Coordinates of C-alpha atoms and ligand atoms in Angstrom, one line a residue:
M1103 CA 96.9 138.4 39.9
S1104 CA 92.9 138.4 39.8
T1105 CA 92.6 137.1 37.0
T1106 CA 94.9 133.9 37.0
T1107 CA 94.6 132.6 41.3
E1108 CA 91.1 131.4 43.1
D1109 CA 90.6 132.8 46.3
P1110 CA 89.6 130.3 48.7
P1111 CA 85.9 131.8 50.2
A1112 CA 84.9 132.4 47.4
A1113 CA 84.2 128.7 46.2
L1114 CA 82.5 128.4 49.0
A1115 CA 79.4 130.3 46.6
K1116 CA 79.9 127.8 44.4
A1117 CA 76.5 125.2 45.1
G1118 CA 76.0 122.1 43.3
A1119 CA 79.7 121.1 42.4
L1120 CA 79.3 117.8 44.6
A1121 CA 76.3 116.9 42.8
R1122 CA 77.5 117.6 39.0
L1123 CA 80.7 115.9 39.5
L1124 CA 79.6 113.1 41.0
A1125 CA 76.3 112.1 39.1
P1126 CA 78.3 109.8 37.1
I1127 CA 78.2 107.3 39.8
R1128 CA 74.7 108.5 41.1
T1129 CA 73.1 105.1 41.5
H1130 CA 75.7 103.3 43.0
L1131 CA 75.6 106.0 45.7
V1132 CA 71.6 105.2 45.4
V1133 CA 72.6 101.9 45.7
C1134 CA 74.9 102.8 48.8
A1135 CA 72.8 104.3 51.0
I1136 CA 70.1 102.0 50.5
L1137 CA 72.1 99.3 51.7
S1138 CA 73.6 101.4 54.4
T1139 CA 69.5 102.7 55.4
L1140 CA 69.3 98.6 55.6
S1141 CA 72.0 98.0 57.6
A1142 CA 71.8 100.7 60.6
A1143 CA 67.7 99.4 60.7
A1144 CA 69.6 95.7 60.9
G1145 CA 71.8 97.6 63.2
I1146 CA 69.4 98.0 65.9
V1147 CA 67.1 95.4 65.7
P1148 CA 69.4 93.8 69.2
Y1149 CA 68.1 96.6 70.7
I1150 CA 65.0 96.0 70.2
A1151 CA 65.5 92.3 71.0
V1152 CA 67.8 93.5 74.9
A1153 CA 64.4 94.8 75.8
E1154 CA 62.1 92.4 73.9
I1155 CA 63.5 89.8 76.8
A1156 CA 63.1 92.0 79.1
R1157 CA 59.3 92.3 78.5
V1158 CA 59.4 88.4 78.3
M1159 CA 61.3 88.1 81.4
L1160 CA 59.5 90.6 83.4
G1161 CA 56.3 88.9 81.6
G1162 CA 56.6 85.8 84.2
P1163 CA 57.4 82.3 83.2
A1164 CA 54.7 81.1 81.0
G1165 CA 56.6 80.3 77.4
A1166 CA 59.2 82.6 78.0
A1167 CA 62.6 80.7 77.5
A1168 CA 60.8 80.2 73.5
A1169 CA 59.9 83.5 73.3
I1170 CA 63.2 84.6 74.5
W1171 CA 65.5 82.1 72.4
T1172 CA 63.4 83.7 69.8
W1173 CA 64.0 87.1 70.3
V1174 CA 68.0 86.1 70.6
G1175 CA 67.3 84.6 67.2
I1176 CA 66.2 87.5 66.2
G1177 CA 68.3 89.8 68.0
A1178 CA 71.4 87.4 66.0
A1179 CA 69.9 87.8 63.1
G1180 CA 69.8 92.0 62.8
A1181 CA 73.8 92.0 64.0
A1182 CA 74.2 89.3 61.0
L1183 CA 72.2 91.6 58.8
W1184 CA 73.9 94.7 60.1
L1185 CA 77.5 93.7 59.3
L1186 CA 76.2 91.9 56.4
L1187 CA 74.8 95.4 54.6
L1188 CA 77.9 97.3 55.7
V1189 CA 80.2 95.6 54.1
Q1190 CA 78.2 95.6 51.2
S1191 CA 77.5 99.3 51.7
S1192 CA 81.0 100.0 51.7
R1193 CA 81.8 98.3 48.8
V1194 CA 79.3 99.7 46.9
G1195 CA 81.3 103.1 47.9
H1196 CA 84.6 102.5 48.1
Y1197 CA 84.1 100.8 44.2
A1198 CA 82.1 104.0 42.8
D1199 CA 84.8 106.1 45.0
A1200 CA 87.8 104.4 42.9
A1201 CA 85.9 104.9 39.6
I1202 CA 85.2 108.6 40.3
L1203 CA 88.5 109.6 41.5
H1204 CA 90.0 107.8 38.8
D1205 CA 87.9 109.8 36.1
L1206 CA 88.3 113.6 38.0
R1207 CA 92.3 112.3 38.3
T1208 CA 91.7 111.6 34.3
R1209 CA 90.1 114.7 33.4
I1210 CA 92.2 117.0 35.8
V1211 CA 95.6 115.8 34.0
R1212 CA 94.1 116.1 30.7
H1213 CA 92.8 119.5 31.5
L1214 CA 96.5 120.4 33.5
G1215 CA 97.8 119.7 29.9
A1216 CA 95.4 122.2 28.1
L1217 CA 95.9 124.7 30.5
P1218 CA 97.7 127.9 29.8
L1219 CA 101.4 128.1 31.0
G1220 CA 101.1 131.2 32.2
W1221 CA 98.6 129.7 34.8
F1222 CA 100.9 127.1 36.1
R1223 CA 103.5 130.1 37.2
A1224 CA 100.7 132.1 38.4
S1225 CA 98.9 129.3 40.4
G1226 CA 101.9 128.1 41.5
S1227 CA 102.3 124.0 42.2
G1228 CA 99.9 124.3 45.6
R1229 CA 96.7 125.5 43.7
V1230 CA 97.3 122.0 41.5
K1231 CA 98.9 119.7 44.6
R1232 CA 95.8 120.5 46.0
A1233 CA 93.4 119.9 43.4
M1234 CA 95.3 116.6 43.4
T1235 CA 94.9 115.7 46.8
G1236 CA 93.3 116.7 49.0
D1237 CA 90.3 118.8 47.1
L1238 CA 90.0 114.7 45.6
E1239 CA 91.0 113.2 49.3
E1240 CA 87.8 115.4 50.6
M1241 CA 85.2 113.9 47.5
H1242 CA 86.7 110.9 49.2
E1243 CA 85.8 111.2 52.4
V1244 CA 82.3 111.9 51.3
I1245 CA 81.9 109.2 48.9
A1246 CA 83.6 106.3 50.8
H1247 CA 82.1 107.6 54.6
A1248 CA 80.2 110.9 55.0
L1249 CA 77.3 109.3 52.9
G1250 CA 76.8 106.1 54.8
Q1251 CA 77.4 107.9 57.7
L1252 CA 74.4 110.1 57.7
T1253 CA 72.4 107.8 55.9
G1254 CA 72.8 105.5 59.1
A1255 CA 72.0 107.9 60.8
V1256 CA 68.6 109.0 60.3
T1257 CA 67.9 105.3 60.1
V1258 CA 69.1 104.7 63.5
T1259 CA 66.8 107.5 64.3
V1260 CA 64.2 107.3 62.6
V1261 CA 63.9 103.2 63.3
G1262 CA 64.5 103.8 66.8
A1263 CA 62.1 106.5 67.3
G1264 CA 59.2 104.7 65.9
Y1265 CA 60.0 101.8 68.0
L1266 CA 59.9 103.5 71.3
F1267 CA 56.5 105.5 69.7
F1268 CA 55.5 101.6 69.3
V1269 CA 56.7 101.0 73.3
D1270 CA 54.9 104.2 74.5
V1271 CA 54.1 107.6 73.2
P1272 CA 53.9 110.4 76.1
M1273 CA 57.6 108.7 77.4
A1274 CA 59.3 108.4 72.8
L1275 CA 57.8 111.8 73.4
I1276 CA 60.1 113.5 76.3
A1277 CA 63.0 111.4 75.0
L1278 CA 62.3 112.8 71.5
A1279 CA 62.0 116.5 73.6
V1280 CA 66.0 115.8 74.9
L1281 CA 67.2 115.1 71.4
G1282 CA 65.3 117.3 69.9
L1283 CA 67.0 120.0 72.8
M1284 CA 69.8 118.5 71.9
A1285 CA 70.0 119.0 68.0
L1286 CA 68.6 122.7 68.4
F1287 CA 71.6 123.4 70.8
Y1288 CA 73.9 122.5 68.0
R1289 CA 71.8 124.2 65.6
I1290 CA 72.4 127.7 66.9
S1291 CA 76.2 126.8 68.0
M1292 CA 76.5 125.4 63.7
R1293 CA 75.1 129.0 62.5
S1294 CA 77.6 130.6 63.8
M1295 CA 80.4 127.6 64.0
T1296 CA 79.2 127.6 59.5
T1297 CA 80.9 131.1 58.9
H1298 CA 83.6 129.7 61.7
M1299 CA 84.4 126.6 59.9
N1300 CA 84.9 127.9 56.2
R1301 CA 86.6 130.8 57.4
L1302 CA 89.0 127.9 59.2
I1303 CA 89.0 125.4 56.0
A1304 CA 89.9 128.3 53.3
A1305 CA 92.9 129.1 55.7
D1306 CA 93.9 125.4 56.2
A1307 CA 93.8 125.5 51.9
R1308 CA 96.1 129.1 51.8
I1309 CA 98.3 127.2 54.3
S1310 CA 99.1 124.2 52.0
A1311 CA 99.2 126.0 48.9
A1312 CA 102.0 128.6 50.4
S1313 CA 103.5 125.2 52.2
V1314 CA 103.8 123.4 48.9
E1315 CA 105.0 126.9 46.9
Y1316 CA 108.0 127.5 49.7
A1317 CA 108.8 124.0 49.4
D1318 CA 108.7 123.4 45.6
G1319 CA 110.6 126.6 45.6
I1320 CA 113.3 126.6 48.1
Q1321 CA 116.2 126.3 46.2
V1322 CA 115.2 129.4 44.4
V1323 CA 114.0 130.9 47.5
K1324 CA 117.1 129.8 48.8
T1325 CA 119.5 130.9 46.4
F1326 CA 117.6 134.4 45.1
G1327 CA 116.0 135.2 48.3
T1328 CA 113.0 136.0 47.1
G1329 CA 111.4 133.7 49.9
G1330 CA 110.1 136.9 51.6
R1331 CA 106.7 137.2 49.6
V1332 CA 106.1 133.8 49.8
L1333 CA 106.3 133.1 53.3
R1334 CA 104.8 136.5 54.0
R1335 CA 102.3 134.3 52.6
F1336 CA 102.6 131.6 55.1
D1337 CA 102.9 133.9 57.6
D1338 CA 99.3 135.9 57.2
A1339 CA 97.9 132.2 56.1
V1340 CA 99.1 131.6 59.5
D1341 CA 97.4 135.0 61.6
E1342 CA 94.5 133.5 59.3
H1343 CA 93.4 130.5 60.6
T1344 CA 94.5 131.5 64.8
Q1345 CA 92.3 134.1 64.5
A1346 CA 89.4 132.0 62.9
F1347 CA 90.5 129.5 65.4
A1348 CA 90.1 131.8 68.1
A1349 CA 87.0 133.1 66.7
W1350 CA 86.0 130.1 66.6
V1351 CA 86.4 129.0 69.9
A1352 CA 85.0 131.9 71.5
E1353 CA 81.5 131.2 69.9
V1354 CA 81.3 127.8 70.0
R1355 CA 82.3 126.9 73.2
Y1356 CA 79.4 127.3 75.3
S1357 CA 76.8 126.4 73.0
S1358 CA 78.8 123.1 71.5
A1359 CA 79.6 122.8 75.4
T1360 CA 75.1 122.0 76.7
S1361 CA 74.3 120.5 73.2
R1362 CA 76.7 117.9 74.6
L1363 CA 75.3 118.0 77.5
F1364 CA 71.8 117.9 76.5
G1365 CA 72.6 115.2 74.2
S1366 CA 75.3 112.6 76.1
E1367 CA 73.4 109.4 77.9
M1368 CA 73.7 110.6 80.9
A1369 CA 71.1 113.6 80.3
V1370 CA 69.0 110.9 78.7
L1371 CA 69.2 108.6 81.2
A1372 CA 68.4 110.8 83.7
V1373 CA 65.5 112.2 82.1
V1374 CA 63.8 108.8 81.2
T1375 CA 64.6 107.7 84.1
A1376 CA 63.2 110.5 85.6
A1377 CA 60.1 110.5 83.9
G1378 CA 60.0 106.7 83.6
L1379 CA 59.4 106.5 87.3
A1380 CA 57.0 109.3 87.6
F1381 CA 54.4 107.0 84.8
L1382 CA 55.7 104.4 86.6
G1383 CA 54.3 105.6 90.1
R1384 CA 51.3 106.5 88.5
G1385 CA 50.6 103.5 86.9
S1386 CA 51.0 104.3 82.8
L1387 CA 54.0 102.6 82.2
S1388 CA 55.2 98.9 82.8
V1389 CA 58.7 98.1 84.1
A1390 CA 59.1 96.8 81.4
D1391 CA 58.6 99.3 78.8
L1392 CA 61.0 101.8 81.0
V1393 CA 63.0 99.2 80.3
A1394 CA 63.1 99.0 76.8
F1395 CA 63.1 103.1 76.8
L1396 CA 66.7 102.2 78.4
V1397 CA 68.2 100.1 76.5
V1398 CA 66.6 102.1 72.7
A1399 CA 66.8 105.8 74.0
I1400 CA 70.6 106.0 75.2
G1401 CA 71.9 104.4 72.7
L1402 CA 70.5 107.2 70.2
P1403 CA 72.6 110.1 71.0
N1404 CA 76.2 107.6 70.2
S1405 CA 74.3 107.2 66.9
I1406 CA 73.8 110.8 65.6
L1407 CA 76.8 111.8 66.8
P1408 CA 78.7 110.2 63.9
A1409 CA 75.9 112.4 61.5
V1410 CA 78.1 115.3 63.0
T1411 CA 81.6 114.5 62.2
A1412 CA 80.2 113.2 58.5
A1413 CA 77.6 117.1 57.7
Q1414 CA 81.5 118.5 58.1
G1415 CA 83.0 116.4 55.8
V1416 CA 80.2 117.0 53.8
R1417 CA 80.6 120.8 53.4
K1418 CA 84.6 120.2 53.1
G1419 CA 83.4 117.7 50.1
R1420 CA 81.6 120.6 49.1
M1421 CA 84.4 123.0 48.7
G1422 CA 87.1 120.2 47.1
A1423 CA 84.3 119.8 44.3
A1424 CA 83.7 123.5 44.1
N1425 CA 88.0 123.7 43.8
I1426 CA 87.8 120.5 41.2
E1427 CA 84.9 122.6 39.1
R1428 CA 86.7 125.4 38.9
L1429 CA 90.1 124.0 37.5
L1430 CA 88.3 122.9 34.9
A1431 CA 86.2 125.3 34.0
R1432 CA 89.3 127.4 33.5
P1433 CA 89.2 128.2 30.1
P1434 CA 91.7 125.7 28.4
L1435 CA 94.7 127.5 25.7
P1436 CA 92.5 128.2 22.7
E1437 CA 93.7 125.9 19.7
P1438 CA 94.0 127.5 15.9
A1439 CA 90.3 127.1 14.1
R1440 CA 92.8 127.6 11.0
P1441 CA 96.7 126.1 11.7
Q1442 CA 98.8 128.4 10.0
K1443 CA 103.2 127.1 9.3
P1444 CA 105.7 129.5 9.7
Q1445 CA 107.6 130.9 6.8
G1446 CA 111.2 130.2 8.7
H1447 CA 111.8 131.2 12.2
G1448 CA 112.4 135.3 12.8
V1449 CA 110.3 137.0 15.3
E1450 CA 107.7 139.8 14.9
F1451 CA 106.1 141.4 18.1
D1452 CA 103.9 143.9 16.2
R1453 CA 101.8 147.3 18.9
V1454 CA 102.2 144.0 21.8
T1455 CA 100.0 145.1 24.6
F1456 CA 99.2 143.0 27.6
S1457 CA 97.6 143.2 31.0
Y1458 CA 97.7 140.5 33.8
D1459 CA 94.6 141.8 35.5
G1460 CA 92.9 143.7 32.4
V1461 CA 93.9 147.7 34.1
T1462 CA 97.3 148.5 34.2
N1463 CA 99.8 146.6 31.0
A1464 CA 102.8 144.7 31.9
V1465 CA 103.5 145.0 28.1
E1466 CA 102.5 148.4 26.0
N1467 CA 102.9 148.9 22.2
V1468 CA 105.6 147.6 22.0
S1469 CA 107.1 146.3 18.5
A1470 CA 110.4 145.0 17.5
V1471 CA 111.2 143.0 14.9
C1472 CA 113.9 139.5 15.5
P1473 CA 115.5 138.5 12.7
P1474 CA 116.8 134.9 12.3
G1475 CA 120.5 134.0 13.5
Q1476 CA 121.1 137.4 15.3
V1477 CA 120.7 137.6 19.5
T1478 CA 118.4 139.8 20.4
A1479 CA 118.0 141.0 24.3
I1480 CA 115.9 142.5 26.6
V1481 CA 116.8 144.8 29.5
G1482 CA 115.3 147.5 31.8
P1483 CA 115.1 148.1 35.4
S1484 CA 113.0 144.9 37.3
G1485 CA 109.5 144.5 36.8
A1486 CA 109.6 146.5 33.5
G1487 CA 108.2 143.9 31.9
K1488 CA 110.6 141.9 30.1
T1489 CA 109.7 137.9 31.6
T1490 CA 105.8 139.2 30.4
L1491 CA 107.3 139.7 26.6
A1492 CA 109.5 136.9 26.7
S1493 CA 106.6 134.4 28.0
L1494 CA 104.1 135.9 25.6
L1495 CA 106.3 133.9 22.6
P1496 CA 105.5 130.7 23.7
R1497 CA 101.6 131.7 25.4
F1498 CA 102.1 131.2 28.6
Y1499 CA 99.5 134.6 28.1
D1500 CA 97.8 135.6 25.2
V1501 CA 97.9 139.1 23.7
T1502 CA 95.8 142.1 24.7
D1503 CA 96.2 143.1 22.4
G1504 CA 98.2 143.3 18.6
A1505 CA 100.5 140.0 17.7
I1506 CA 103.6 138.8 17.8
R1507 CA 103.8 136.2 14.7
I1508 CA 106.8 133.4 13.7
G1509 CA 107.4 133.8 9.8
G1510 CA 104.6 135.8 9.5
A1511 CA 102.2 133.4 11.1
D1512 CA 100.5 134.0 14.0
V1513 CA 101.6 132.5 17.0
R1514 CA 97.8 131.7 17.8
S1515 CA 97.3 130.4 14.3
I1516 CA 100.4 127.7 15.4
P1517 CA 99.5 124.5 16.6
S1518 CA 100.4 125.0 20.5
A1519 CA 102.4 121.5 20.0
E1520 CA 104.3 122.2 16.8
L1521 CA 105.1 126.1 18.1
L1522 CA 106.5 125.0 21.3
A1523 CA 108.5 122.3 19.6
S1524 CA 109.8 125.4 17.0
M1525 CA 111.3 127.2 20.7
S1526 CA 113.9 126.2 23.1
L1527 CA 113.2 128.2 26.2
V1528 CA 115.8 128.0 28.6
F1529 CA 113.9 130.1 31.9
Q1530 CA 115.5 130.2 35.3
D1531 CA 112.4 128.9 37.3
V1532 CA 113.0 125.5 34.7
A1533 CA 113.4 122.6 36.8
L1534 CA 114.9 119.4 36.5
L1535 CA 112.6 116.5 36.4
R1536 CA 113.6 113.4 39.5
D1537 CA 115.5 111.4 36.7
S1538 CA 119.4 110.7 35.9
V1539 CA 121.1 113.4 34.1
A1540 CA 121.1 111.7 30.6
E1541 CA 117.1 111.5 30.2
N1542 CA 117.3 115.5 32.0
I1543 CA 119.1 116.5 28.8
R1544 CA 117.1 114.1 26.2
I1545 CA 113.8 116.0 27.2
G1546 CA 115.0 117.6 24.3
R1547 CA 115.0 115.6 22.4
P1548 CA 113.2 111.9 22.8
G1549 CA 115.3 109.2 21.3
A1550 CA 118.2 111.4 20.8
S1551 CA 120.7 108.5 20.9
D1552 CA 123.4 108.7 24.1
A1553 CA 126.1 109.6 21.6
E1554 CA 123.7 112.6 20.9
V1555 CA 123.1 113.5 24.5
R1556 CA 126.8 113.3 25.7
Q1557 CA 127.7 115.5 21.9
A1558 CA 125.0 118.3 23.2
A1559 CA 126.4 118.1 27.0
A1560 CA 129.7 119.0 25.4
A1561 CA 129.0 121.6 23.7
A1562 CA 126.9 123.0 26.2
H1563 CA 130.6 122.6 28.3
I1564 CA 128.8 120.6 31.2
H1565 CA 130.1 117.4 29.9
E1566 CA 133.2 116.9 32.1
V1567 CA 131.3 117.7 35.1
V1568 CA 129.0 115.5 34.5
E1569 CA 131.6 112.5 33.5
R1570 CA 132.4 113.1 37.4
L1571 CA 129.6 112.6 39.1
P1572 CA 129.6 109.6 40.5
D1573 CA 127.1 107.4 38.0
G1574 CA 128.2 109.4 35.3
Y1575 CA 125.0 110.9 33.1
D1576 CA 123.2 107.7 35.2
T1577 CA 123.5 110.3 37.6
L1578 CA 120.0 110.7 39.4
L1579 CA 119.0 114.2 40.3
D1580 CA 116.4 115.5 42.3
A1581 CA 114.2 118.1 41.0
G1582 CA 116.4 120.6 42.4
G1583 CA 119.0 119.3 40.6
G1584 CA 121.2 117.9 43.6
S1585 CA 124.7 118.9 43.5
L1586 CA 125.5 120.6 40.5
S1587 CA 125.5 124.6 41.0
G1588 CA 123.6 126.8 39.5
G1589 CA 125.9 127.5 36.7
E1590 CA 126.2 123.7 35.8
R1591 CA 122.5 123.2 36.3
Q1592 CA 122.1 126.1 33.6
R1593 CA 124.1 124.4 31.2
L1594 CA 122.1 121.5 31.2
T1595 CA 119.0 123.0 30.6
I1596 CA 121.6 124.4 27.8
A1597 CA 122.7 121.4 26.7
R1598 CA 118.8 120.3 26.4
A1599 CA 118.3 123.3 24.4
I1600 CA 121.3 122.6 21.8
L1601 CA 120.2 118.4 21.5
S1602 CA 116.2 120.3 20.5
G1603 CA 117.6 122.0 18.0
A1604 CA 114.1 123.9 17.9
P1605 CA 115.1 127.6 15.8
I1606 CA 114.1 129.9 18.2
V1607 CA 116.0 130.1 21.6
V1608 CA 114.1 132.6 24.6
L1609 CA 116.3 132.0 27.2
D1610 CA 116.1 134.2 30.7
E1611 CA 119.5 134.6 32.5
A1612 CA 120.4 134.0 36.2
T1613 CA 119.4 136.2 38.2
A1614 CA 122.2 136.0 40.6
A1615 CA 126.1 136.0 39.4
L1616 CA 127.6 132.9 38.6
D1617 CA 131.0 132.2 39.4
P1618 CA 133.7 133.6 36.6
D1619 CA 134.7 129.8 35.4
S1620 CA 130.7 128.6 36.0
E1621 CA 129.8 132.9 34.3
A1622 CA 132.1 132.1 30.9
A1623 CA 131.0 128.1 30.2
V1624 CA 127.2 129.4 30.7
Q1625 CA 128.5 132.7 28.2
D1626 CA 130.0 129.7 25.7
A1627 CA 127.4 127.6 25.7
L1628 CA 124.8 130.2 24.8
A1629 CA 127.3 131.2 22.0
T1630 CA 127.3 127.7 20.6
L1631 CA 123.3 127.1 21.5
A1632 CA 122.6 130.5 19.5
V1633 CA 124.1 129.8 16.2
G1634 CA 121.4 130.5 13.3
K1635 CA 118.5 131.4 15.7
T1636 CA 116.7 133.6 16.3
V1637 CA 117.6 134.4 19.8
I1638 CA 115.7 136.4 22.3
V1639 CA 117.6 137.4 26.0
I1640 CA 115.9 138.8 29.2
A1641 CA 119.8 140.4 30.8
H1642 CA 120.0 141.1 33.9
R1643 CA 123.7 141.6 33.9
L1644 CA 124.2 143.9 31.0
H1645 CA 127.8 142.7 29.9
T1646 CA 127.1 139.6 28.5
I1647 CA 124.8 140.9 26.2
A1648 CA 127.2 143.5 25.3
S1649 CA 127.6 142.1 21.6
A1650 CA 123.5 141.6 21.0
D1651 CA 122.8 142.8 17.7
Q1652 CA 120.2 144.4 19.0
I1653 CA 118.7 145.2 22.5
L1654 CA 115.2 146.6 23.3
V1655 CA 115.2 148.7 26.9
L1656 CA 112.1 148.3 28.7
D1657 CA 110.7 150.7 30.9
R1658 CA 107.1 150.0 32.6
G1659 CA 106.4 148.2 30.4
R1660 CA 106.8 150.2 27.1
V1661 CA 110.4 150.0 24.8
A1662 CA 112.3 153.7 25.7
E1663 CA 115.4 152.9 24.1
R1664 CA 117.1 150.7 21.0
G1665 CA 119.7 149.8 19.3
N1666 CA 123.1 147.8 20.1
H1667 CA 124.9 148.8 22.9
D1668 CA 127.1 151.9 21.1
D1669 CA 123.8 153.1 20.0
L1670 CA 123.0 152.6 23.4
L1671 CA 125.6 154.5 25.3
T1672 CA 126.0 157.1 23.3
I1673 CA 122.1 157.8 23.2
G1674 CA 123.0 158.4 26.7
G1675 CA 120.0 157.3 28.5
L1676 CA 118.5 155.0 30.4
Y1677 CA 120.7 151.9 29.1
A1678 CA 123.8 154.1 29.6
R1679 CA 122.6 154.8 33.6
M1680 CA 122.6 151.4 33.9
W1681 CA 125.7 149.7 32.0
A1682 CA 127.1 152.7 34.6
A1683 CA 125.8 151.7 37.6
Q1684 CA 126.9 147.6 37.1
E1685 CA 130.1 148.6 36.0
G1686 CA 130.4 150.5 38.9
A1687 CA 129.5 148.2 40.5
L1688 CA 131.9 145.5 39.4
A1689 CA 134.9 147.4 39.6
Ligands
ADP2882 P1 110.2 142.1 34.5 O1 110.8 140.5 33.7 O2 111.2 143.4 33.3 O3 110.9 142.0 36.0 P2 107.5 141.4 33.9 O4 107.5 140.0 33.5 O5 108.4 140.1 36.1 O6 109.4 142.0 34.6 O7 106.9 142.0 35.5 C1 105.7 143.4 34.6 C2 105.4 143.8 35.5 O8 104.0 142.5 35.4 C3 105.3 144.1 37.1 O9 104.7 145.2 37.5 C4 105.1 143.4 37.9 O10 104.8 143.3 39.0 C5 103.5 142.4 36.8 N1 103.6 140.6 36.8 C6 104.6 139.7 36.9 N2 103.7 138.9 36.4 C7 102.4 138.9 37.1 C8 101.8 137.7 37.3 N3 102.0 136.6 36.9 N4 100.3 138.3 37.6 C9 100.1 139.4 37.9 N5 101.2 140.3 37.5 C10 102.4 140.1 37.1

């Protein structure tokens, strides 16, 4: 799996992804930051105005009213400016956000279209969904919210501290020392927190990927009982999350509680009041200055707090950006420099070797010729490489060694759209779309008339079933196929393949036994589909392919035996043993 899936923690190491992805809106972000800086600076003016009003009041009646009203005016103007600039900053931020997310979504979708299909199989829809929702959402948080909060908090601190120094240097130093202490404790708690947070975020990502995978595949999971692996992945992720959380709580509860205590308004109030009263007693501080400190200094911790959340948002955003960048960096399926046209539609596997991980070969040195008009069955024990071999033909993956040719042309030299158009893939995990029955069949050949759709359905022995549905061909299916049985769903995909008329058919026989009626109908449908075509079928139940023209018996990636049913029974090897076992099970 190492070549096809991503390890979330590895994404953490990738720095700079956020900056690179946001480069197109850098100007907007700078403008947004400037506006939010100005807004924050204006926002602190009313507090200063209150402090100054107190100073004027305490200073005596001479000209007091005029000065007070001037400060009221300044305070009100500051508040108005704060709001105005905040709205503008948010507007610019959200505009840039919408533009870049639209841009990124488009890039991701285009890129997904060019990725080898095998990647989707291996990574599952969880990875795709995470990129399109979670990762982008985290970037949105940074652009639209965190950036403004961070610049705002920095500005408030700088402007507030500047004012305090202007009022009284020794007192300002004391107030800042309290805030500094808070920052120090916070840093200490954050040092271990970063590791824990990263672990938590990674575990979170794994949980959501596993849940999506499970939910998407629930139908397969329930019918074929293959949920164990997916569920185990989910359980592991949840366990990891719990452990990470416990470790995080154990380590940070004291440091974070202390930093909260030191950083709270009460701590600042206590220290500022104590120091202020002492200075007042010595005559080095006026009452008016003390009031100024009480008003402004107490507000500081509260304006710094959002920065903490924002910093976490930025951390998540960086991880989201790294994930997106990794997805975009995934190499697309290479398109041929000099495209070739297949002469006919016979398929040839020429010493084909393929490895998922570069270590063990899932398919090794397999050669076979599959002529047009014949059925080639691939059989073998589970894990023998049947599905892998079949998925190399539509280039879900490219061969590691050897070549696959269609009509003499290497599949890698056929443009991918043409390659896929030349074959019908009837895989058991082929999902139905959330659309009407008719449209689900029409995917085989967009633009086909209603009559053609019905003909294909009839040929696939599904027409009567569809007619009996509440809205006939207009019945909406959900992604799982809704009220259709397994055999009916399969015949629907066969109708799709019949309509497409593609000369090569690759099909993965259902692993689960269908009821006898369905089984017979599916067999008839397949027989109709196969006429005159190159058919490659991955067979799990041997009696369905006993009449195949050619049977390849795979074992651990290699061709162990080949021939027709009678030949293989005569050899008395693996096939004969599998046949005996299955017949025994049926009897
Ligand atoms: P079969 O279809 O005969 O059951 P497969 O082609 O599915 O066999 O699997 C062949 C081998 O390749 C097995 O060892 C399997 O574990 C491995 N394999 C299958 N799919 C993947 C994948 N996406 N990534 C890594 N290994 C895989």
